[in-house]
Tab-separated table of N, CA and C in Angstrom:
chain	number	residue	atom	x	y	z
A	1	UNK	N	8.167	-20.540	-17.189
A	1	UNK	CA	7.199	-20.076	-18.148
A	1	UNK	C	5.790	-20.233	-17.568
A	2	UNK	N	4.964	-19.225	-17.793
A	2	UNK	CA	3.603	-19.233	-17.264
A	2	UNK	C	2.749	-20.259	-18.006
A	3	UNK	N	1.801	-20.867	-17.301
A	3	UNK	CA	0.887	-21.804	-17.963
A	3	UNK	C	0.057	-21.084	-19.029
A	4	UNK	N	-0.562	-21.831	-19.936
A	4	UNK	CA	-1.398	-21.205	-20.969
A	4	UNK	C	-2.540	-20.385	-20.351
A	5	UNK	N	-3.029	-19.434	-21.123
A	5	UNK	CA	-4.089	-18.535	-20.663
A	5	UNK	C	-5.312	-19.318	-20.192
A	6	UNK	N	-5.680	-20.360	-20.909
A	6	UNK	CA	-6.872	-21.140	-20.557
A	6	UNK	C	-6.737	-21.766	-19.171
A	7	UNK	N	-5.558	-22.290	-18.885
A	7	UNK	CA	-5.316	-22.931	-17.586
A	7	UNK	C	-5.400	-21.894	-16.472
A	8	UNK	N	-4.784	-20.735	-16.687
A	8	UNK	CA	-4.823	-19.676	-15.671
A	8	UNK	C	-6.244	-19.152	-15.481
A	9	UNK	N	-6.985	-19.006	-16.581
A	9	UNK	CA	-8.365	-18.515	-16.502
A	9	UNK	C	-9.232	-19.506	-15.717
A	10	UNK	N	-9.051	-20.811	-15.955
A	10	UNK	CA	-9.821	-21.826	-15.225
A	10	UNK	C	-9.468	-21.834	-13.738
A	11	UNK	N	-8.194	-21.716	-13.428
A	11	UNK	CA	-7.767	-21.681	-12.026
A	11	UNK	C	-8.305	-20.431	-11.332
A	12	UNK	N	-8.303	-19.306	-12.047
A	12	UNK	CA	-8.836	-18.065	-11.488
A	12	UNK	C	-10.341	-18.193	-11.256
A	13	UNK	N	-11.052	-18.837	-12.179
A	13	UNK	CA	-12.499	-19.039	-12.028
A	13	UNK	C	-12.794	-19.850	-10.771
A	14	UNK	N	-12.014	-20.882	-10.550
A	14	UNK	CA	-12.189	-21.711	-9.351
A	14	UNK	C	-11.958	-20.874	-8.098
A	15	UNK	N	-10.921	-20.032	-8.120
A	15	UNK	CA	-10.617	-19.158	-6.984
A	15	UNK	C	-11.758	-18.164	-6.761
A	16	UNK	N	-12.267	-17.559	-7.840
A	16	UNK	CA	-13.358	-16.582	-7.730
A	16	UNK	C	-14.603	-17.245	-7.144
A	17	UNK	N	-14.941	-18.434	-7.603
A	17	UNK	CA	-16.116	-19.136	-7.071
A	17	UNK	C	-15.963	-19.401	-5.578
A	18	UNK	N	-14.756	-19.787	-5.166
A	18	UNK	CA	-14.508	-20.041	-3.740
A	18	UNK	C	-14.653	-18.752	-2.930
A	19	UNK	N	-14.102	-17.648	-3.453
A	19	UNK	CA	-14.191	-16.353	-2.765
A	19	UNK	C	-15.645	-15.894	-2.682
A	20	UNK	N	-16.400	-16.045	-3.771
A	20	UNK	CA	-17.813	-15.650	-3.776
A	20	UNK	C	-18.619	-16.476	-2.779
A	21	UNK	N	-18.350	-17.764	-2.728
A	21	UNK	CA	-19.056	-18.640	-1.781
A	21	UNK	C	-18.770	-18.217	-0.349
A	22	UNK	N	-17.501	-17.935	-0.067
A	22	UNK	CA	-17.129	-17.512	1.282
A	22	UNK	C	-17.750	-16.158	1.618
A	23	UNK	N	-17.771	-15.221	0.667
A	23	UNK	CA	-18.372	-13.908	0.905
A	23	UNK	C	-19.866	-14.044	1.187
A	24	UNK	N	-20.516	-14.968	0.507
A	24	UNK	CA	-21.954	-15.204	0.710
A	24	UNK	C	-22.206	-15.813	2.082
A	25	UNK	N	-21.414	-16.829	2.449
A	25	UNK	CA	-21.619	-17.527	3.718
A	25	UNK	C	-21.244	-16.669	4.918
A	26	UNK	N	-20.122	-15.980	4.833
A	26	UNK	CA	-19.605	-15.246	5.994
A	26	UNK	C	-20.222	-13.854	6.118
A	27	UNK	N	-20.321	-13.143	5.001
A	27	UNK	CA	-20.750	-11.741	5.061
A	27	UNK	C	-22.116	-11.494	4.437
A	28	UNK	N	-22.703	-12.526	3.852
A	28	UNK	CA	-24.014	-12.370	3.240
A	28	UNK	C	-24.013	-11.503	1.991
A	29	UNK	N	-22.889	-11.457	1.296
A	29	UNK	CA	-22.763	-10.614	0.106
A	29	UNK	C	-22.973	-11.425	-1.158
A	30	UNK	N	-23.785	-10.885	-2.049
A	30	UNK	CA	-23.983	-11.495	-3.351
A	30	UNK	C	-23.114	-10.805	-4.391
A	31	UNK	N	-23.165	-11.308	-5.597
A	31	UNK	CA	-22.342	-10.767	-6.683
A	31	UNK	C	-22.674	-9.301	-6.943
A	32	UNK	N	-23.955	-8.955	-6.899
A	32	UNK	CA	-24.361	-7.573	-7.182
A	32	UNK	C	-23.760	-6.612	-6.156
A	33	UNK	N	-23.841	-6.974	-4.866
A	33	UNK	CA	-23.264	-6.108	-3.828
A	33	UNK	C	-21.749	-6.002	-3.973
A	34	UNK	N	-21.093	-7.112	-4.251
A	34	UNK	CA	-19.634	-7.101	-4.409
A	34	UNK	C	-19.247	-6.241	-5.605
A	35	UNK	N	-19.986	-6.372	-6.694
A	35	UNK	CA	-19.699	-5.568	-7.888
A	35	UNK	C	-19.848	-4.084	-7.592
A	36	UNK	N	-20.895	-3.719	-6.845
A	36	UNK	CA	-21.082	-2.313	-6.473
A	36	UNK	C	-19.944	-1.827	-5.592
A	37	UNK	N	-19.555	-2.641	-4.617
A	37	UNK	CA	-18.464	-2.260	-3.717
A	37	UNK	C	-17.153	-2.086	-4.481
A	38	UNK	N	-16.938	-2.928	-5.477
A	38	UNK	CA	-15.681	-2.899	-6.236
A	38	UNK	C	-15.705	-1.876	-7.364
A	39	UNK	N	-16.902	-1.437	-7.735
A	39	UNK	CA	-16.998	-0.494	-8.839
A	39	UNK	C	-16.807	-1.147	-10.200
A	40	UNK	N	-17.158	-2.418	-10.282
A	40	UNK	CA	-17.073	-3.134	-11.564
A	40	UNK	C	-18.441	-3.734	-11.860
A	41	UNK	N	-18.674	-4.119	-13.079
A	41	UNK	CA	-19.965	-4.690	-13.448
A	41	UNK	C	-20.112	-6.118	-12.956
A	42	UNK	N	-21.338	-6.477	-12.526
A	42	UNK	CA	-21.529	-7.857	-12.084
A	42	UNK	C	-21.382	-8.859	-13.225
A	43	UNK	N	-21.629	-8.493	-14.511
A	43	UNK	CA	-21.320	-9.457	-15.576
A	43	UNK	C	-19.834	-9.821	-15.620
A	44	UNK	N	-18.986	-8.872	-15.225
A	44	UNK	CA	-17.541	-9.148	-15.192
A	44	UNK	C	-17.240	-10.255	-14.194
A	45	UNK	N	-17.845	-10.159	-13.018
A	45	UNK	CA	-17.597	-11.173	-11.983
A	45	UNK	C	-18.154	-12.524	-12.430
A	46	UNK	N	-19.335	-12.521	-13.041
A	46	UNK	CA	-19.888	-13.782	-13.554
A	46	UNK	C	-18.985	-14.369	-14.644
A	47	UNK	N	-18.444	-13.512	-15.484
A	47	UNK	CA	-17.536	-13.978	-16.545
A	47	UNK	C	-16.289	-14.618	-15.924
A	48	UNK	N	-15.765	-14.004	-14.863
A	48	UNK	CA	-14.600	-14.582	-14.179
A	48	UNK	C	-14.955	-15.941	-13.583
A	49	UNK	N	-16.098	-16.019	-12.899
A	49	UNK	CA	-16.497	-17.254	-12.216
A	49	UNK	C	-16.778	-18.386	-13.202
A	50	UNK	N	-17.210	-18.037	-14.414
A	50	UNK	CA	-17.515	-19.057	-15.423
A	50	UNK	C	-16.364	-19.301	-16.389
A	51	UNK	N	-15.262	-18.596	-16.199
A	51	UNK	CA	-14.064	-18.742	-17.046
A	51	UNK	C	-14.375	-18.486	-18.513
A	52	UNK	N	-15.200	-17.485	-18.768
A	52	UNK	CA	-15.500	-17.129	-20.157
A	52	UNK	C	-14.727	-15.871	-20.531
A	53	UNK	N	-14.595	-15.637	-21.786
A	53	UNK	CA	-13.840	-14.484	-22.269
A	53	UNK	C	-12.550	-14.956	-22.918
A	54	UNK	N	-12.051	-14.139	-23.818
A	54	UNK	CA	-10.851	-14.522	-24.568
A	54	UNK	C	-9.564	-14.140	-23.859
A	55	UNK	N	-9.619	-13.089	-23.056
A	55	UNK	CA	-8.404	-12.578	-22.423
A	55	UNK	C	-8.473	-12.742	-20.915
A	56	UNK	N	-7.334	-12.522	-20.281
A	56	UNK	CA	-7.285	-12.541	-18.825
A	56	UNK	C	-7.953	-11.278	-18.286
A	57	UNK	N	-8.422	-11.326	-17.039
A	57	UNK	CA	-9.075	-10.157	-16.453
A	57	UNK	C	-8.147	-8.942	-16.383
A	58	UNK	N	-8.773	-7.785	-16.304
A	58	UNK	CA	-8.049	-6.532	-16.134
A	58	UNK	C	-7.449	-6.508	-14.726
A	59	UNK	N	-6.135	-6.275	-14.584
A	59	UNK	CA	-5.510	-6.282	-13.255
A	59	UNK	C	-6.126	-5.274	-12.286
A	60	UNK	N	-6.525	-4.109	-12.782
A	60	UNK	CA	-7.120	-3.101	-11.899
A	60	UNK	C	-8.474	-3.559	-11.370
A	61	UNK	N	-9.238	-4.269	-12.200
A	61	UNK	CA	-10.527	-4.794	-11.745
A	61	UNK	C	-10.332	-5.911	-10.722
A	62	UNK	N	-9.331	-6.739	-10.936
A	62	UNK	CA	-9.029	-7.803	-9.968
A	62	UNK	C	-8.638	-7.183	-8.631
A	63	UNK	N	-7.833	-6.149	-8.685
A	63	UNK	CA	-7.416	-5.456	-7.465
A	63	UNK	C	-8.617	-4.829	-6.765
A	64	UNK	N	-9.516	-4.204	-7.520
A	64	UNK	CA	-10.720	-3.599	-6.937
A	64	UNK	C	-11.604	-4.667	-6.293
A	65	UNK	N	-11.725	-5.819	-6.939
A	65	UNK	CA	-12.499	-6.944	-6.405
A	65	UNK	C	-11.923	-7.391	-5.060
A	66	UNK	N	-10.609	-7.564	-5.020
A	66	UNK	CA	-9.947	-8.007	-3.786
A	66	UNK	C	-10.061	-6.946	-2.692
A	67	UNK	N	-9.879	-5.684	-3.056
A	67	UNK	CA	-9.988	-4.604	-2.073
A	67	UNK	C	-11.403	-4.512	-1.510
A	68	UNK	N	-12.408	-4.695	-2.358
A	68	UNK	CA	-13.799	-4.620	-1.908
A	68	UNK	C	-14.103	-5.694	-0.872
A	69	UNK	N	-13.498	-6.852	-1.028
A	69	UNK	CA	-13.726	-7.956	-0.091
A	69	UNK	C	-12.681	-8.002	1.015
A	70	UNK	N	-11.759	-7.058	0.976
A	70	UNK	CA	-10.690	-6.974	1.978
A	70	UNK	C	-9.903	-8.285	2.059
A	71	UNK	N	-9.523	-8.785	0.878
A	71	UNK	CA	-8.702	-9.992	0.809
A	71	UNK	C	-7.415	-9.655	0.057
A	72	UNK	N	-6.326	-10.326	0.378
A	72	UNK	CA	-5.072	-10.043	-0.329
A	72	UNK	C	-5.180	-10.402	-1.806
A	73	UNK	N	-4.633	-9.557	-2.636
A	73	UNK	CA	-4.691	-9.788	-4.082
A	73	UNK	C	-3.578	-10.707	-4.569
A	74	UNK	N	-2.656	-11.053	-3.694
A	74	UNK	CA	-1.506	-11.868	-4.106
A	74	UNK	C	-1.932	-13.218	-4.681
A	75	UNK	N	-2.963	-13.833	-4.112
A	75	UNK	CA	-3.407	-15.142	-4.612
A	75	UNK	C	-3.926	-15.028	-6.041
A	76	UNK	N	-4.754	-14.029	-6.288
A	76	UNK	CA	-5.294	-13.840	-7.639
A	76	UNK	C	-4.182	-13.528	-8.626
A	77	UNK	N	-3.267	-12.671	-8.221
A	77	UNK	CA	-2.176	-12.292	-9.121
A	77	UNK	C	-1.257	-13.473	-9.399
A	78	UNK	N	-1.025	-14.316	-8.392
A	78	UNK	CA	-0.145	-15.470	-8.624
A	78	UNK	C	-0.796	-16.485	-9.568
A	79	UNK	N	-2.124	-16.533	-9.587
A	79	UNK	CA	-2.821	-17.426	-10.520
A	79	UNK	C	-2.777	-16.858	-11.938
A	80	UNK	N	-3.120	-15.581	-12.057
A	80	UNK	CA	-3.238	-14.967	-13.382
A	80	UNK	C	-1.903	-14.579	-13.994
A	81	UNK	N	-1.035	-14.028	-13.175
A	81	UNK	CA	0.247	-13.532	-13.668
A	81	UNK	C	1.355	-14.043	-12.752
A	82	UNK	N	1.771	-15.282	-12.913
A	82	UNK	CA	2.812	-15.845	-12.041
A	82	UNK	C	4.060	-14.966	-12.038
A	83	UNK	N	4.564	-14.733	-10.843
A	83	UNK	CA	5.757	-13.900	-10.694
A	83	UNK	C	5.441	-12.441	-10.455
A	84	UNK	N	4.190	-12.040	-10.641
A	84	UNK	CA	3.791	-10.655	-10.397
A	84	UNK	C	2.770	-10.689	-9.276
A	85	UNK	N	3.180	-10.250	-8.079
A	85	UNK	CA	2.307	-10.369	-6.917
A	85	UNK	C	1.384	-9.182	-6.702
A	86	UNK	N	1.716	-8.041	-7.248
A	86	UNK	CA	0.911	-6.851	-7.007
A	86	UNK	C	0.881	-5.961	-8.223
A	87	UNK	N	-0.177	-5.222	-8.344
A	87	UNK	CA	-0.283	-4.204	-9.384
A	87	UNK	C	0.323	-2.906	-8.878
A	88	UNK	N	0.204	-2.675	-7.592
A	88	UNK	CA	0.655	-1.418	-7.008
A	88	UNK	C	2.169	-1.291	-7.123
A	89	UNK	N	2.598	-0.142	-7.552
A	89	UNK	CA	4.031	0.136	-7.642
A	89	UNK	C	4.531	0.599	-6.277
A	90	UNK	N	5.815	0.490	-6.089
A	90	UNK	CA	6.407	0.987	-4.856
A	90	UNK	C	6.204	2.493	-4.778
A	91	UNK	N	5.863	3.006	-3.604
A	91	UNK	CA	5.683	4.452	-3.495
A	91	UNK	C	7.005	5.181	-3.706
A	92	UNK	N	6.907	6.369	-4.292
A	92	UNK	CA	8.117	7.152	-4.510
A	92	UNK	C	8.632	7.641	-3.168
A	93	UNK	N	9.953	7.669	-2.997
A	93	UNK	CA	10.490	8.147	-1.729
A	93	UNK	C	10.160	9.626	-1.530
A	94	UNK	N	9.943	9.977	-0.289
A	94	UNK	CA	9.639	11.362	0.056
A	94	UNK	C	10.931	12.167	-0.026
A	95	UNK	N	10.901	13.330	-0.688
A	95	UNK	CA	12.111	14.156	-0.739
A	95	UNK	C	12.530	14.522	0.680
A	96	UNK	N	13.829	14.425	0.926
A	96	UNK	CA	14.315	14.649	2.271
A	96	UNK	C	15.465	15.652	2.260
A	97	UNK	N	15.462	16.516	3.243
A	97	UNK	CA	16.515	17.498	3.424
A	97	UNK	C	17.866	16.789	3.556
A	98	UNK	N	18.931	17.428	3.071
A	98	UNK	CA	20.256	16.789	3.104
A	98	UNK	C	20.722	16.521	4.536
A	99	UNK	N	20.358	17.401	5.483
A	99	UNK	CA	20.739	17.162	6.881
A	99	UNK	C	20.047	15.911	7.422
A	100	UNK	N	18.785	15.727	7.053
A	100	UNK	CA	18.067	14.535	7.494
A	100	UNK	C	18.635	13.276	6.849
A	101	UNK	N	19.064	13.392	5.599
A	101	UNK	CA	19.690	12.249	4.935
A	101	UNK	C	20.972	11.853	5.659
A	102	UNK	N	21.745	12.853	6.081
A	102	UNK	CA	22.978	12.580	6.827
A	102	UNK	C	22.655	11.866	8.135
A	103	UNK	N	21.628	12.356	8.839
A	103	UNK	CA	21.237	11.717	10.095
A	103	UNK	C	20.757	10.284	9.860
A	104	UNK	N	19.999	10.071	8.802
A	104	UNK	CA	19.523	8.721	8.491
A	104	UNK	C	20.687	7.778	8.184
A	105	UNK	N	21.669	8.288	7.449
A	105	UNK	CA	22.848	7.453	7.161
A	105	UNK	C	23.560	7.082	8.455
A	106	UNK	N	23.697	8.055	9.369
A	106	UNK	CA	24.371	7.761	10.643
A	106	UNK	C	23.577	6.756	11.469
A	107	UNK	N	22.256	6.904	11.466
A	107	UNK	CA	21.430	5.976	12.240
A	107	UNK	C	21.498	4.552	11.693
A	108	UNK	N	21.744	4.416	10.408
A	108	UNK	CA	21.811	3.089	9.785
A	108	UNK	C	23.227	2.564	9.604
A	109	UNK	N	24.213	3.354	9.981
A	109	UNK	CA	25.616	2.966	9.810
A	109	UNK	C	26.044	2.057	10.956
A	110	UNK	N	26.481	0.825	10.673
A	110	UNK	CA	26.907	-0.077	11.746
A	110	UNK	C	28.190	0.380	12.439
A	111	UNK	N	28.942	1.299	11.816
A	111	UNK	CA	30.180	1.782	12.427
A	111	UNK	C	29.942	2.886	13.454
A	112	UNK	N	28.736	3.431	13.505
A	112	UNK	CA	28.401	4.461	14.488
A	112	UNK	C	27.981	3.748	15.767
A	113	UNK	N	28.502	4.222	16.891
A	113	UNK	CA	28.218	3.558	18.165
A	113	UNK	C	26.738	3.677	18.522
A	114	UNK	N	26.275	2.727	19.307
A	114	UNK	CA	24.880	2.736	19.746
A	114	UNK	C	24.595	3.976	20.593
A	115	UNK	N	25.583	4.409	21.364
A	115	UNK	CA	25.421	5.618	22.178
A	115	UNK	C	25.142	6.825	21.287
A	116	UNK	N	25.926	6.973	20.202
A	116	UNK	CA	25.740	8.117	19.311
A	116	UNK	C	24.394	8.031	18.581
A	117	UNK	N	23.997	6.836	18.183
A	117	UNK	CA	22.697	6.679	17.519
A	117	UNK	C	21.555	7.048	18.457
A	118	UNK	N	21.649	6.607	19.699
A	118	UNK	CA	20.606	6.933	20.674
A	118	UNK	C	20.591	8.432	20.973
A	119	UNK	N	21.771	9.052	20.995
A	119	UNK	CA	21.860	10.502	21.206
A	119	UNK	C	21.154	11.244	20.062
A	120	UNK	N	21.381	10.801	18.832
A	120	UNK	CA	20.733	11.424	17.665
A	120	UNK	C	19.219	11.252	17.765
A	121	UNK	N	18.766	10.044	18.101
A	121	UNK	CA	17.323	9.795	18.219
A	121	UNK	C	16.684	10.694	19.276
A	122	UNK	N	17.338	10.781	20.433
A	122	UNK	CA	16.795	11.589	21.528
A	122	UNK	C	16.755	13.065	21.155
A	123	UNK	N	17.786	13.536	20.470
A	123	UNK	CA	17.813	14.936	20.036
A	123	UNK	C	16.682	15.208	19.050
A	124	UNK	N	16.460	14.299	18.128
A	124	UNK	CA	15.371	14.461	17.159
A	124	UNK	C	14.021	14.478	17.881
A	125	UNK	N	13.851	13.599	18.871
A	125	UNK	CA	12.595	13.584	19.635
A	125	UNK	C	12.365	14.912	20.339
A	126	UNK	N	13.428	15.447	20.950
A	126	UNK	CA	13.303	16.728	21.646
A	126	UNK	C	12.955	17.849	20.675
A	127	UNK	N	13.598	17.856	19.514
A	127	UNK	CA	13.298	18.887	18.522
A	127	UNK	C	11.870	18.752	17.999
A	128	UNK	N	11.406	17.544	17.859
A	128	UNK	CA	10.051	17.322	17.353
A	128	UNK	C	8.996	17.800	18.344
A	129	UNK	N	9.312	17.779	19.631
A	129	UNK	CA	8.353	18.189	20.656
A	129	UNK	C	8.344	19.692	20.908
A	130	UNK	N	9.326	20.423	20.358
A	130	UNK	CA	9.376	21.877	20.567
A	130	UNK	C	8.227	22.550	19.843
A	131	UNK	N	7.624	23.564	20.468
A	131	UNK	CA	6.570	24.293	19.758
A	131	UNK	C	7.167	25.105	18.614
A	132	UNK	N	6.441	25.201	17.535
A	132	UNK	CA	6.905	25.946	16.370
A	132	UNK	C	6.474	27.394	16.531
A	133	UNK	N	7.420	28.312	16.346
A	133	UNK	CA	7.121	29.740	16.450
A	133	UNK	C	7.339	30.362	15.082
A	134	UNK	N	6.326	30.325	14.269
A	134	UNK	CA	6.427	30.870	12.915
A	134	UNK	C	6.036	32.350	12.926
A	135	UNK	N	6.708	33.113	12.095
A	135	UNK	CA	6.361	34.516	11.930
A	135	UNK	C	6.840	35.411	13.050
A	136	UNK	N	7.402	34.857	14.054
A	136	UNK	CA	7.885	35.661	15.174
A	136	UNK	C	9.398	35.665	15.119
A	137	UNK	N	9.972	36.817	14.898
A	137	UNK	CA	11.424	36.934	14.806
A	137	UNK	C	11.951	37.337	16.169
A	138	UNK	N	12.880	36.574	16.657
A	138	UNK	CA	13.488	36.866	17.951
A	138	UNK	C	14.795	37.590	17.690
A	139	UNK	N	14.879	38.846	18.147
A	139	UNK	CA	16.098	39.635	17.962
A	139	UNK	C	16.952	39.494	19.207
A	140	UNK	N	18.196	39.274	18.959
A	140	UNK	CA	19.127	39.150	20.078
A	140	UNK	C	20.061	40.353	20.051
A	141	UNK	N	20.491	40.745	21.150
A	141	UNK	CA	21.393	41.895	21.226
A	141	UNK	C	21.258	42.554	22.589
A	142	UNK	N	21.698	43.816	22.635
A	142	UNK	CA	21.626	44.528	23.912
A	142	UNK	C	20.190	44.878	24.248
A	143	UNK	N	19.829	44.715	25.497
A	143	UNK	CA	18.485	45.127	25.895
A	143	UNK	C	18.353	46.646	25.792
A	144	UNK	N	17.203	47.120	25.408
A	144	UNK	CA	16.973	48.551	25.303
A	144	UNK	C	16.723	49.140	26.679
A	145	UNK	N	17.120	50.350	26.806
A	145	UNK	CA	16.903	51.048	28.078
A	145	UNK	C	15.444	51.469	28.158
A	146	UNK	N	14.878	51.307	29.323
A	146	UNK	CA	13.477	51.681	29.523
A	146	UNK	C	13.367	53.189	29.619
A	147	UNK	N	12.348	53.794	29.069
A	147	UNK	CA	12.149	55.248	29.127
A	147	UNK	C	11.540	55.656	30.395
């Protein structure tokens, strides 16, 4: 069970103060600059640092704060929402052609020999390096007689 909101808010405030101090010492950034970089109001950051407010911070604002300072958001999320390390959802898988799915299954199948897997990889590399000829239809058949 997660600690009470007050405890998490106080722990987050301590973390925010430490991050702000480090940003000031290392990068020379103040709250106003950080707020501008994150796209959030500087009163929000002051509210976090002073542990004021009735509710926990907005997860998107916390993420923007961490991204602006190029620090991992996992620490903030573990303080505020134990068990939830990220706001970002897993990216949706890219739709893949059925032939490519078959090749991927073979490449990941432990029953397929290493020789066959390497053959598939090399063939894919060769196909990837071929120039693409779009719009040009190559007709095969008997050569025409020259006039």
